[in-house]
Amino acid sequence: NAGVTQTPKFQVLKTGQSMTLQCAQDMNHEYMSWYRQDPGMGLRLIHYSVGAGITDQGEVPNGYNVSRSTTEDFPLRLLSAAPSQTSVYFCASTPGAGGNSPLHFGNGTRLTVT
Amino acid sequence: AQSVTQLGSHVSVSEGALVLLRCNYSSSVPPYLFWYVQYPNQGLQLLLKYTSAATLVKGINGFEAEFKKSETSFHLTKPSAHMSDAAEYFCAVSERNTGFQKLVFGTGTRLLVSP
């Protein structure tokens, strides 16, 4: 029962570097999303996907890119890291498109940008 | 736009005491409501959800929440706290007839349990 798997668990980047946060799920969920968690701000949606080949922006998309070539994988790319992107990143998947469908979360990637 | 407010960023209780975590939402019609729990260094897990059936919703680990339309609230309770309940709890709201991507999270309440 792997569920949603995120790698790496921790990452330190220098300003201007790029990297990809990996997310994979084995539940055959069509719908996936990326959130960032910052102290006192809850979770904010970065990008989401409603199926392979279909992605869209969330609340805070600037500085991030996503793609969805398969149902299982939904990587998040930081193009040129900035200190403001220091955060904990969570990938989630859900079996249904509706607002009543619960999210299944990975264990997160803690990113520090210096 | 819908929003959710969690009163108290930290709540401290003694083991065996009642747990009460507050959540209020703003929505013109009764929304979908969720409580998630986050243990240290882990992702969020669903505790319970309200979608339109009984207003008293029972979840995992002995938690329950009551939907009160007149108070626009969905407070989370547990009769007797255990040390293992120490975690951060998030209330989330989603309007009906919207997608999963419209889910809005509160800022979270950290529950501290002392022996």
PDB file of C-alpha atoms in Angstrom:
ATOM      1  CA  ASN A   1       0.000   0.000   0.000  1.00  0.00           C
ATOM      2  CA  ALA A   2       2.413   2.705  -1.170  1.00  0.00           C
ATOM      3  CA  GLY A   3      -0.284   5.339  -1.895  1.00  0.00           C
ATOM      4  CA  VAL A   4       1.362   8.657  -2.847  1.00  0.00           C
ATOM      5  CA  THR A   5       5.161   8.665  -2.857  1.00  0.00           C
ATOM      6  CA  GLN A   6       7.224  11.842  -2.918  1.00  0.00           C
ATOM      7  CA  THR A   7      10.960  12.173  -3.421  1.00  0.00           C
ATOM      8  CA  PRO A   8      13.230  13.573  -2.153  1.00  0.00           C
ATOM      9  CA  LYS A   9      12.207  14.093   1.488  1.00  0.00           C
ATOM     10  CA  PHE A  10      14.625  16.994   1.939  1.00  0.00           C
ATOM     11  CA  GLN A  11      16.409  19.301  -0.484  1.00  0.00           C
ATOM     12  CA  VAL A  12      18.620  22.371  -0.203  1.00  0.00           C
ATOM     13  CA  LEU A  13      19.054  24.570  -3.265  1.00  0.00           C
ATOM     14  CA  LYS A  14      20.939  27.726  -4.003  1.00  0.00           C
ATOM     15  CA  THR A  15      19.095  30.663  -5.504  1.00  0.00           C
ATOM     16  CA  GLY A  16      18.769  30.216  -9.260  1.00  0.00           C
ATOM     17  CA  GLN A  17      19.117  26.436  -9.293  1.00  0.00           C
ATOM     18  CA  SER A  18      16.416  24.271 -10.782  1.00  0.00           C
ATOM     19  CA  MET A  19      15.081  20.926  -9.618  1.00  0.00           C
ATOM     20  CA  THR A  20      12.198  18.519  -9.965  1.00  0.00           C
ATOM     21  CA  LEU A  21      10.110  17.193  -7.092  1.00  0.00           C
ATOM     22  CA  GLN A  22       8.821  13.733  -7.899  1.00  0.00           C
ATOM     23  CA  CYS A  23       5.344  12.421  -7.104  1.00  0.00           C
ATOM     24  CA  ALA A  24       3.927   9.009  -7.950  1.00  0.00           C
ATOM     25  CA  GLN A  25       0.685   7.306  -6.943  1.00  0.00           C
ATOM     26  CA  ASP A  26      -0.347   3.679  -7.360  1.00  0.00           C
ATOM     27  CA  MET A  27      -4.096   4.058  -6.749  1.00  0.00           C
ATOM     28  CA  ASN A  28      -5.022   4.782 -10.387  1.00  0.00           C
ATOM     29  CA  HIS A  29      -6.394   8.202  -9.422  1.00  0.00           C
ATOM     30  CA  GLU A  30      -7.118  10.555 -12.310  1.00  0.00           C
ATOM     31  CA  TYR A  31      -6.854  13.717 -10.247  1.00  0.00           C
ATOM     32  CA  MET A  32      -3.657  15.026  -8.722  1.00  0.00           C
ATOM     33  CA  SER A  33      -2.418  18.273  -7.199  1.00  0.00           C
ATOM     34  CA  TRP A  34       0.555  20.030  -5.668  1.00  0.00           C
ATOM     35  CA  TYR A  35       0.345  22.175  -2.534  1.00  0.00           C
ATOM     36  CA  ARG A  36       2.815  24.194  -0.565  1.00  0.00           C
ATOM     37  CA  GLN A  37       2.559  24.497   3.200  1.00  0.00           C
ATOM     38  CA  ASP A  38       3.890  27.578   4.951  1.00  0.00           C
ATOM     39  CA  PRO A  39       3.605  28.383   8.671  1.00  0.00           C
ATOM     40  CA  GLY A  40       0.324  30.075   9.531  1.00  0.00           C
ATOM     41  CA  MET A  41      -0.969  29.852   5.968  1.00  0.00           C
ATOM     42  CA  GLY A  42      -2.387  26.357   5.655  1.00  0.00           C
ATOM     43  CA  LEU A  43      -2.013  24.637   2.285  1.00  0.00           C
ATOM     44  CA  ARG A  44      -2.119  26.554  -0.986  1.00  0.00           C
ATOM     45  CA  LEU A  45      -2.678  24.954  -4.370  1.00  0.00           C
ATOM     46  CA  ILE A  46       0.148  25.343  -6.896  1.00  0.00           C
ATOM     47  CA  HIS A  47      -0.967  23.247  -9.892  1.00  0.00           C
ATOM     48  CA  TYR A  48      -3.375  20.421 -10.487  1.00  0.00           C
ATOM     49  CA  SER A  49      -4.187  17.807 -13.117  1.00  0.00           C
ATOM     50  CA  VAL A  50      -7.457  16.155 -14.142  1.00  0.00           C
ATOM     51  CA  GLY A  51      -5.792  13.415 -16.147  1.00  0.00           C
ATOM     52  CA  ALA A  52      -2.793  12.508 -18.256  1.00  0.00           C
ATOM     53  CA  GLY A  53      -1.870  15.427 -20.488  1.00  0.00           C
ATOM     54  CA  ILE A  54      -4.148  17.927 -18.709  1.00  0.00           C
ATOM     55  CA  THR A  55      -2.856  20.394 -16.133  1.00  0.00           C
ATOM     56  CA  ASP A  56      -3.935  23.789 -14.845  1.00  0.00           C
ATOM     57  CA  GLN A  57      -2.789  26.512 -12.464  1.00  0.00           C
ATOM     58  CA  GLY A  58      -3.834  26.841  -8.877  1.00  0.00           C
ATOM     59  CA  GLU A  59      -3.600  29.747  -6.467  1.00  0.00           C
ATOM     60  CA  VAL A  60       0.203  30.183  -6.444  1.00  0.00           C
ATOM     61  CA  PRO A  61       1.642  28.856  -9.749  1.00  0.00           C
ATOM     62  CA  ASN A  62       4.405  31.378 -10.419  1.00  0.00           C
ATOM     63  CA  GLY A  63       7.878  29.850 -10.563  1.00  0.00           C
ATOM     64  CA  TYR A  64       6.597  26.286 -10.963  1.00  0.00           C
ATOM     65  CA  ASN A  65       5.872  24.016 -13.915  1.00  0.00           C
ATOM     66  CA  VAL A  66       4.126  20.663 -14.066  1.00  0.00           C
ATOM     67  CA  SER A  67       3.450  17.948 -16.615  1.00  0.00           C
ATOM     68  CA  ARG A  68       1.416  14.749 -16.509  1.00  0.00           C
ATOM     69  CA  SER A  69       2.559  12.225 -19.073  1.00  0.00           C
ATOM     70  CA  THR A  70       1.138   9.221 -17.198  1.00  0.00           C
ATOM     71  CA  THR A  71      -1.672   8.651 -14.716  1.00  0.00           C
ATOM     72  CA  GLU A  72       0.841   7.664 -12.040  1.00  0.00           C
ATOM     73  CA  ASP A  73       3.363  10.520 -12.145  1.00  0.00           C
ATOM     74  CA  PHE A  74       2.990  14.241 -11.547  1.00  0.00           C
ATOM     75  CA  PRO A  75       6.373  15.987 -11.177  1.00  0.00           C
ATOM     76  CA  LEU A  76       6.752  19.591 -10.044  1.00  0.00           C
ATOM     77  CA  ARG A  77       9.596  21.637 -11.516  1.00  0.00           C
ATOM     78  CA  LEU A  78      11.163  24.692  -9.972  1.00  0.00           C
ATOM     79  CA  LEU A  79      12.646  26.659 -12.849  1.00  0.00           C
ATOM     80  CA  SER A  80      14.918  29.070 -10.960  1.00  0.00           C
ATOM     81  CA  ALA A  81      14.688  28.644  -7.207  1.00  0.00           C
ATOM     82  CA  ALA A  82      14.120  31.685  -4.997  1.00  0.00           C
ATOM     83  CA  PRO A  83      14.213  31.989  -1.184  1.00  0.00           C
ATOM     84  CA  SER A  84      10.429  32.622  -1.267  1.00  0.00           C
ATOM     85  CA  GLN A  85      10.024  29.035  -2.446  1.00  0.00           C
ATOM     86  CA  THR A  86      11.382  27.674   0.826  1.00  0.00           C
ATOM     87  CA  SER A  87       8.452  25.569   1.979  1.00  0.00           C
ATOM     88  CA  VAL A  88       7.110  22.073   2.466  1.00  0.00           C
ATOM     89  CA  TYR A  89       5.582  20.664  -0.698  1.00  0.00           C
ATOM     90  CA  PHE A  90       2.813  18.077  -0.738  1.00  0.00           C
ATOM     91  CA  CYS A  91       1.503  16.061  -3.629  1.00  0.00           C
ATOM     92  CA  ALA A  92      -2.034  14.688  -3.383  1.00  0.00           C
ATOM     93  CA  SER A  93      -4.325  12.502  -5.451  1.00  0.00           C
ATOM     94  CA  THR A  94      -8.054  11.848  -5.362  1.00  0.00           C
ATOM     95  CA  PRO A  95     -10.336   9.355  -7.108  1.00  0.00           C
ATOM     96  CA  GLY A  96     -13.084  11.830  -7.906  1.00  0.00           C
ATOM     97  CA  ALA A  97     -13.291  15.225  -9.546  1.00  0.00           C
ATOM     98  CA  GLY A  98     -15.847  16.658  -7.152  1.00  0.00           C
ATOM     99  CA  GLY A  99     -15.321  18.812  -4.115  1.00  0.00           C
ATOM    100  CA  ASN A 100     -16.515  15.962  -1.885  1.00  0.00           C
ATOM    101  CA  SER A 101     -13.682  13.647  -2.920  1.00  0.00           C
ATOM    102  CA  PRO A 102     -11.060  13.320  -0.165  1.00  0.00           C
ATOM    103  CA  LEU A 103      -7.390  13.890  -0.916  1.00  0.00           C
ATOM    104  CA  HIS A 104      -4.622  11.330  -0.344  1.00  0.00           C
ATOM    105  CA  PHE A 105      -1.343  13.035   0.506  1.00  0.00           C
ATOM    106  CA  GLY A 106       2.291  12.072   0.218  1.00  0.00           C
ATOM    107  CA  ASN A 107       4.680  12.675   3.117  1.00  0.00           C
ATOM    108  CA  GLY A 108       6.054  15.877   1.650  1.00  0.00           C
ATOM    109  CA  THR A 109       9.334  17.378   0.464  1.00  0.00           C
ATOM    110  CA  ARG A 110      10.975  19.961   2.693  1.00  0.00           C
ATOM    111  CA  LEU A 111      12.771  22.469   0.454  1.00  0.00           C
ATOM    112  CA  THR A 112      15.189  25.160   1.589  1.00  0.00           C
ATOM    113  CA  VAL A 113      16.468  27.771  -0.849  1.00  0.00           C
ATOM    114  CA  THR A 114      19.500  29.756   0.295  1.00  0.00           C
TER     115      THR A 114
ATOM    116  CA  ALA B   1     -15.340  33.368  -2.093  1.00  0.00           C
ATOM    117  CA  GLN B   2     -15.523  30.674   0.502  1.00  0.00           C
ATOM    118  CA  SER B   3     -13.187  30.731   3.451  1.00  0.00           C
ATOM    119  CA  VAL B   4     -12.522  28.784   6.596  1.00  0.00           C
ATOM    120  CA  THR B   5     -11.336  30.038   9.981  1.00  0.00           C
ATOM    121  CA  GLN B   6      -9.724  27.939  12.666  1.00  0.00           C
ATOM    122  CA  LEU B   7      -9.707  29.679  16.035  1.00  0.00           C
ATOM    123  CA  GLY B   8      -6.493  29.131  17.946  1.00  0.00           C
ATOM    124  CA  SER B   9      -3.223  28.189  16.332  1.00  0.00           C
ATOM    125  CA  HIS B  10      -2.383  26.077  19.404  1.00  0.00           C
ATOM    126  CA  VAL B  11      -4.613  24.177  21.803  1.00  0.00           C
ATOM    127  CA  SER B  12      -3.229  22.466  24.910  1.00  0.00           C
ATOM    128  CA  VAL B  13      -5.062  19.739  26.821  1.00  0.00           C
ATOM    129  CA  SER B  14      -4.173  17.161  29.419  1.00  0.00           C
ATOM    130  CA  GLU B  15      -4.352  13.469  28.636  1.00  0.00           C
ATOM    131  CA  GLY B  16      -7.919  12.311  29.261  1.00  0.00           C
ATOM    132  CA  ALA B  17      -9.440  15.771  28.789  1.00  0.00           C
ATOM    133  CA  LEU B  18     -11.957  16.825  26.176  1.00  0.00           C
ATOM    134  CA  VAL B  19     -10.529  17.969  22.850  1.00  0.00           C
ATOM    135  CA  LEU B  20     -12.348  20.804  21.069  1.00  0.00           C
ATOM    136  CA  LEU B  21     -10.915  22.317  17.886  1.00  0.00           C
ATOM    137  CA  ARG B  22     -12.954  25.072  16.302  1.00  0.00           C
ATOM    138  CA  CYS B  23     -13.728  25.614  12.630  1.00  0.00           C
ATOM    139  CA  ASN B  24     -16.056  28.179  11.064  1.00  0.00           C
ATOM    140  CA  TYR B  25     -16.732  28.557   7.377  1.00  0.00           C
ATOM    141  CA  SER B  26     -18.248  31.185   5.151  1.00  0.00           C
ATOM    142  CA  SER B  27     -20.470  29.929   2.367  1.00  0.00           C
ATOM    143  CA  SER B  28     -23.900  30.849   1.103  1.00  0.00           C
ATOM    144  CA  VAL B  29     -25.005  27.214   0.970  1.00  0.00           C
ATOM    145  CA  PRO B  30     -23.898  24.277   3.130  1.00  0.00           C
ATOM    146  CA  PRO B  31     -20.565  23.171   1.710  1.00  0.00           C
ATOM    147  CA  TYR B  32     -18.550  19.990   1.931  1.00  0.00           C
ATOM    148  CA  LEU B  33     -16.406  20.049   5.068  1.00  0.00           C
ATOM    149  CA  PHE B  34     -13.350  18.052   6.034  1.00  0.00           C
ATOM    150  CA  TRP B  35     -10.964  17.605   8.918  1.00  0.00           C
ATOM    151  CA  TYR B  36      -7.452  16.396   8.175  1.00  0.00           C
ATOM    152  CA  VAL B  37      -4.702  15.490  10.657  1.00  0.00           C
ATOM    153  CA  GLN B  38      -0.974  15.877  10.122  1.00  0.00           C
ATOM    154  CA  TYR B  39       1.430  13.968  12.350  1.00  0.00           C
ATOM    155  CA  PRO B  40       5.052  15.179  12.532  1.00  0.00           C
ATOM    156  CA  ASN B  41       6.967  14.749   9.286  1.00  0.00           C
ATOM    157  CA  GLN B  42       3.989  13.197   7.544  1.00  0.00           C
ATOM    158  CA  GLY B  43       1.370  14.209   5.016  1.00  0.00           C
ATOM    159  CA  LEU B  44      -2.230  15.008   5.850  1.00  0.00           C
ATOM    160  CA  GLN B  45      -4.680  12.187   6.518  1.00  0.00           C
ATOM    161  CA  LEU B  46      -8.451  12.408   6.338  1.00  0.00           C
ATOM    162  CA  LEU B  47     -10.118  12.285   9.762  1.00  0.00           C
ATOM    163  CA  LEU B  48     -13.708  12.762   8.660  1.00  0.00           C
ATOM    164  CA  LYS B  49     -15.903  14.580   6.163  1.00  0.00           C
ATOM    165  CA  TYR B  50     -19.394  16.036   5.956  1.00  0.00           C
ATOM    166  CA  THR B  51     -21.120  15.854   2.604  1.00  0.00           C
ATOM    167  CA  SER B  52     -24.844  16.070   3.348  1.00  0.00           C
ATOM    168  CA  ALA B  53     -25.945  13.114   5.397  1.00  0.00           C
ATOM    169  CA  ALA B  54     -26.070  13.129   9.209  1.00  0.00           C
ATOM    170  CA  THR B  55     -24.909  16.370  10.782  1.00  0.00           C
ATOM    171  CA  LEU B  56     -22.880  14.480  13.394  1.00  0.00           C
ATOM    172  CA  VAL B  57     -19.991  12.836  11.601  1.00  0.00           C
ATOM    173  CA  LYS B  58     -17.810  10.173  13.194  1.00  0.00           C
ATOM    174  CA  GLY B  59     -14.232   9.751  12.068  1.00  0.00           C
ATOM    175  CA  ILE B  60     -11.178   7.720  12.871  1.00  0.00           C
ATOM    176  CA  ASN B  61      -9.424   7.527  16.242  1.00  0.00           C
ATOM    177  CA  GLY B  62     -12.558   8.501  18.206  1.00  0.00           C
ATOM    178  CA  PHE B  63     -12.959  11.974  16.691  1.00  0.00           C
ATOM    179  CA  GLU B  64     -16.273  13.424  15.620  1.00  0.00           C
ATOM    180  CA  ALA B  65     -17.559  16.728  14.275  1.00  0.00           C
ATOM    181  CA  GLU B  66     -20.977  18.342  14.150  1.00  0.00           C
ATOM    182  CA  PHE B  67     -22.171  20.449  11.260  1.00  0.00           C
ATOM    183  CA  LYS B  68     -24.206  23.412  12.551  1.00  0.00           C
ATOM    184  CA  LYS B  69     -25.679  25.449   9.745  1.00  0.00           C
ATOM    185  CA  SER B  70     -27.016  28.200  12.011  1.00  0.00           C
ATOM    186  CA  GLU B  71     -23.528  28.775  13.433  1.00  0.00           C
ATOM    187  CA  THR B  72     -21.623  28.012  10.190  1.00  0.00           C
ATOM    188  CA  SER B  73     -19.410  25.766  12.257  1.00  0.00           C
ATOM    189  CA  PHE B  74     -17.866  22.322  12.048  1.00  0.00           C
ATOM    190  CA  HIS B  75     -16.001  21.890  15.334  1.00  0.00           C
ATOM    191  CA  LEU B  76     -13.933  18.756  15.952  1.00  0.00           C
ATOM    192  CA  THR B  77     -14.210  16.961  19.295  1.00  0.00           C
ATOM    193  CA  LYS B  78     -12.898  13.926  21.103  1.00  0.00           C
ATOM    194  CA  PRO B  79     -14.100  13.004  24.614  1.00  0.00           C
ATOM    195  CA  SER B  80     -10.720  11.922  25.966  1.00  0.00           C
ATOM    196  CA  ALA B  81      -7.350  12.982  24.593  1.00  0.00           C
ATOM    197  CA  HIS B  82      -4.497  10.531  24.144  1.00  0.00           C
ATOM    198  CA  MET B  83      -0.832  11.428  23.857  1.00  0.00           C
ATOM    199  CA  SER B  84      -0.932  10.031  20.331  1.00  0.00           C
ATOM    200  CA  ASP B  85      -3.445  12.750  19.328  1.00  0.00           C
ATOM    201  CA  ALA B  86      -0.713  15.389  19.405  1.00  0.00           C
ATOM    202  CA  ALA B  87      -0.611  16.662  15.827  1.00  0.00           C
ATOM    203  CA  GLU B  88      -1.743  19.533  13.628  1.00  0.00           C
ATOM    204  CA  TYR B  89      -5.355  19.569  12.524  1.00  0.00           C
ATOM    205  CA  PHE B  90      -6.693  21.278   9.414  1.00  0.00           C
ATOM    206  CA  CYS B  91     -10.270  22.137   8.594  1.00  0.00           C
ATOM    207  CA  ALA B  92     -11.078  22.415   4.883  1.00  0.00           C
ATOM    208  CA  VAL B  93     -14.135  23.516   2.914  1.00  0.00           C
ATOM    209  CA  SER B  94     -15.313  22.979  -0.618  1.00  0.00           C
ATOM    210  CA  GLU B  95     -18.409  24.474  -2.218  1.00  0.00           C
ATOM    211  CA  ARG B  96     -20.926  22.113  -3.747  1.00  0.00           C
ATOM    212  CA  ASN B  97     -20.827  21.770  -7.524  1.00  0.00           C
ATOM    213  CA  THR B  98     -17.127  22.622  -7.625  1.00  0.00           C
ATOM    214  CA  GLY B  99     -14.068  20.495  -8.229  1.00  0.00           C
ATOM    215  CA  PHE B 100     -11.469  19.007  -5.897  1.00  0.00           C
ATOM    216  CA  GLN B 101      -9.131  21.844  -6.842  1.00  0.00           C
ATOM    217  CA  LYS B 102     -11.393  24.375  -5.115  1.00  0.00           C
ATOM    218  CA  LEU B 103     -10.767  22.946  -1.655  1.00  0.00           C
ATOM    219  CA  VAL B 104      -9.743  25.695   0.794  1.00  0.00           C
ATOM    220  CA  PHE B 105      -7.732  24.856   3.908  1.00  0.00           C
ATOM    221  CA  GLY B 106      -7.690  26.628   7.222  1.00  0.00           C
ATOM    222  CA  THR B 107      -4.434  27.705   8.791  1.00  0.00           C
ATOM    223  CA  GLY B 108      -4.316  24.730  11.139  1.00  0.00           C
ATOM    224  CA  THR B 109      -4.450  24.140  14.897  1.00  0.00           C
ATOM    225  CA  ARG B 110      -1.645  22.370  16.670  1.00  0.00           C
ATOM    226  CA  LEU B 111      -2.903  20.118  19.472  1.00  0.00           C
ATOM    227  CA  LEU B 112      -0.538  19.623  22.396  1.00  0.00           C
ATOM    228  CA  VAL B 113      -1.315  16.840  24.874  1.00  0.00           C
ATOM    229  CA  SER B 114       0.403  16.781  28.252  1.00  0.00           C
ATOM    230  CA  PRO B 115       0.604  13.796  30.607  1.00  0.00           C
TER     231      PRO B 115
END
